[in-house]
mmCIF file of C-alpha atoms in Angstrom:
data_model
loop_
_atom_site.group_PDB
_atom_site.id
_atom_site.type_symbol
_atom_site.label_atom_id
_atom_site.label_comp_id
_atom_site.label_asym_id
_atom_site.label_seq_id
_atom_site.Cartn_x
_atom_site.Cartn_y
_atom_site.Cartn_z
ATOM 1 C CA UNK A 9 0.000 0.000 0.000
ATOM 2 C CA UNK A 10 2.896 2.145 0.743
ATOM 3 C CA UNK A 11 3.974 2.949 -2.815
ATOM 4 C CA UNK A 12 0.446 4.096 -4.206
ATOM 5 C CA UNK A 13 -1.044 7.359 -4.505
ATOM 6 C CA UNK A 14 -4.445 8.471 -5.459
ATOM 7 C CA UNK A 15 -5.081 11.510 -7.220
ATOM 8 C CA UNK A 16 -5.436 13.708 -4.624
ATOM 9 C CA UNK A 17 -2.175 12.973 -2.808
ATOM 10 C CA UNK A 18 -0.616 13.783 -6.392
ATOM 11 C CA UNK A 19 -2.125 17.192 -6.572
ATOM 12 C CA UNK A 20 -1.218 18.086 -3.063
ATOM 13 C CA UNK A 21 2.040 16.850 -3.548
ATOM 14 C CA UNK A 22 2.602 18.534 -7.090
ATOM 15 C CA UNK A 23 1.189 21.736 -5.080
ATOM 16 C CA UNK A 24 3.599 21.991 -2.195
ATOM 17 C CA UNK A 25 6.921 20.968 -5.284
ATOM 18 C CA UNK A 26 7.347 17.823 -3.737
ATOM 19 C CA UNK A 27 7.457 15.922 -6.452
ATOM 20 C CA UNK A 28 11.223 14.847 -8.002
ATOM 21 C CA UNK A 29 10.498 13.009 -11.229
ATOM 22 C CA UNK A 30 7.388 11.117 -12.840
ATOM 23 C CA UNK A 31 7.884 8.628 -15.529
ATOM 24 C CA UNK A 32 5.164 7.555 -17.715
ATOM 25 C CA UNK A 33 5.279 3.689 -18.664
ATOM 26 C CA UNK A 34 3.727 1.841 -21.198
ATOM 27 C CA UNK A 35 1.925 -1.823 -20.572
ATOM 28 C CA UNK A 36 -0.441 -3.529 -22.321
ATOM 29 C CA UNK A 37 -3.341 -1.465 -22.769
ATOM 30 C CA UNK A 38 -1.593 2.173 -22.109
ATOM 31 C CA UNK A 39 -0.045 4.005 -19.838
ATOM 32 C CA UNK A 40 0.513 4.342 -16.128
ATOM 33 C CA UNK A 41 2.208 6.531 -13.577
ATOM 34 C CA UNK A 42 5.147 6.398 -11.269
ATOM 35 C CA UNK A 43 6.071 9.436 -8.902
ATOM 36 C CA UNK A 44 8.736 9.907 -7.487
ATOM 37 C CA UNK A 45 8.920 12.010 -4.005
ATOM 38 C CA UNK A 46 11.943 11.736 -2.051
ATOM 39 C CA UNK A 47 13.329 8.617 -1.954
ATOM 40 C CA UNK A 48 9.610 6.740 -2.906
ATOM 41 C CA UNK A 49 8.229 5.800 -6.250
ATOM 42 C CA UNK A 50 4.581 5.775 -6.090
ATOM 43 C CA UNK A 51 2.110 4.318 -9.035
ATOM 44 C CA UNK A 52 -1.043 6.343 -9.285
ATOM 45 C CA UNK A 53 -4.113 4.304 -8.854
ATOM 46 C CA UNK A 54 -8.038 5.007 -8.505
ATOM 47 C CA UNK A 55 -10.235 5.284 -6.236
ATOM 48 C CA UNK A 56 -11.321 2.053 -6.001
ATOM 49 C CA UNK A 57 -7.330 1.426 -5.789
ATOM 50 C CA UNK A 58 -6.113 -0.315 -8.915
ATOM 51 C CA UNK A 59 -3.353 0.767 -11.104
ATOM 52 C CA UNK A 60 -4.718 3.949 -12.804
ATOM 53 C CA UNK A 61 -4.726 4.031 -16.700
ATOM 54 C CA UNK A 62 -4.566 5.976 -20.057
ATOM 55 C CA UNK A 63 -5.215 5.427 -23.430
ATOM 56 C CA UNK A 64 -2.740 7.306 -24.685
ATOM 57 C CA UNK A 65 0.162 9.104 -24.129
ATOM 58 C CA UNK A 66 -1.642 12.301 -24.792
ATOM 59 C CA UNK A 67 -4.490 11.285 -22.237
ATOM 60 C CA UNK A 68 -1.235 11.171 -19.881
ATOM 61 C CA UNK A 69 0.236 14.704 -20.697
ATOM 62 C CA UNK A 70 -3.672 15.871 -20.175
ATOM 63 C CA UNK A 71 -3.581 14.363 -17.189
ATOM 64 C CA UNK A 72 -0.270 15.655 -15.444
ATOM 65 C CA UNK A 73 -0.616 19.200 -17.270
ATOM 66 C CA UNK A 74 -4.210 19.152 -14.964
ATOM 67 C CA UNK A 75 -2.037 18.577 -11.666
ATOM 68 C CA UNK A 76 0.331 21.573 -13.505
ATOM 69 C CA UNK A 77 3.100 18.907 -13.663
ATOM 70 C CA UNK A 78 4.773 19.772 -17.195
ATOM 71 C CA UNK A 79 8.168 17.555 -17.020
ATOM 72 C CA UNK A 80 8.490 13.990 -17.097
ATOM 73 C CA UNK A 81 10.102 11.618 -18.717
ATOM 74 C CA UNK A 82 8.123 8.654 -20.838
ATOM 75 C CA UNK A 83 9.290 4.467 -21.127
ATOM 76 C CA UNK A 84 7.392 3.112 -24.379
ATOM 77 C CA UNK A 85 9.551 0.392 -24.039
ATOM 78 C CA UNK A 86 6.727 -2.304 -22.847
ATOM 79 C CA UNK A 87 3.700 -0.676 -24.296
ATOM 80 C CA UNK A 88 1.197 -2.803 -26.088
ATOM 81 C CA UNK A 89 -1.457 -1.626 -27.828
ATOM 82 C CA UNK A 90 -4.934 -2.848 -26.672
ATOM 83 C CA UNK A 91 -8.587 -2.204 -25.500
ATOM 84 C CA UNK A 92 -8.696 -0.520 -21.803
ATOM 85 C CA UNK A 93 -12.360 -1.510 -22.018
ATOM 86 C CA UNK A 94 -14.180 -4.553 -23.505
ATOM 87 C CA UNK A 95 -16.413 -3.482 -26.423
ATOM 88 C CA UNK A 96 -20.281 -2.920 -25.176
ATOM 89 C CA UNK A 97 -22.405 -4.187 -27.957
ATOM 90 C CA UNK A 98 -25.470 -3.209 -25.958
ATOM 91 C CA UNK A 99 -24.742 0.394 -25.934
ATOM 92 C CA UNK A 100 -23.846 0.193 -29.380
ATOM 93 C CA UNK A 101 -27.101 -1.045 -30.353
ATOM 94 C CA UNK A 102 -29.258 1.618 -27.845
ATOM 95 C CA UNK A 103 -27.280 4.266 -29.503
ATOM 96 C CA UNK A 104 -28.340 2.681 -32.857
ATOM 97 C CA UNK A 105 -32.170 3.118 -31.806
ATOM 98 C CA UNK A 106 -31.546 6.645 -30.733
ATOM 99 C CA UNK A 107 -30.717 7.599 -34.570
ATOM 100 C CA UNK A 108 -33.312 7.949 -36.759
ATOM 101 C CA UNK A 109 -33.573 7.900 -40.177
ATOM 102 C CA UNK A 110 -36.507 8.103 -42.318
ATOM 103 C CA UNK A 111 -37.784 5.539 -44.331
ATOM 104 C CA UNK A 112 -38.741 5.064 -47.667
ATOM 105 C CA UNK A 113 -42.467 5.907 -47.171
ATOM 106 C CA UNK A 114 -41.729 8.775 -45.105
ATOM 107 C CA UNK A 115 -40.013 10.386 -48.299
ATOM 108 C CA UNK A 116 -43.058 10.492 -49.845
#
């Protein structure tokens, strides 16, 4: 438990300087956090406390230029592209009801 962080601990910590280095890493899936205060290295992680996520490397810089963190250095080295989610074919097909198009006889 000791070397995780939520998102508010990061923004605290990014507001007071503490913060010596983070390094974005790439996994399957996208990208995760490490933080490094003092002599720790903390992963970020959610709420509900598993390892926290992005997409992209972009959703990353987003992420870190929100907590005004603008340096940090990035390890592609093990990324793997992939879904973060499973596709939902169920709201695929609600949002397919939602659009409608008219049919033939309502042309006329």
């Amino acid at each position: 438990m000791g070397d995780e962080i939520k998102e508010a601990a990061l923004k605290e910590l990014a507001e007071a300087s503490s913060i010596n280095g983070v390094l974005v890493y790439g996994q399957h899936g996208g990208f995760g956090l490490r933080v490094k205060c003092g002599s720790t290295d903390k992963m970020l992680i959610t709420a509900k406390g598993t390892a926290r996520l992005f997409g992209s490397l972009d959703s990353a810089m987003e992420f870190l230029r929100r907590m005004e963190i603008f340096r940090f250095e990035v390890d592609a080295s093990t990324y793997k592209r992939a879904l973060l989610r499973s596709p939902r074919p169920d709201r695929a097909e609600a949002l397919k009801q939602t659009r409608t198009r008219p049919t033939q006889s309502q042309l006329w």
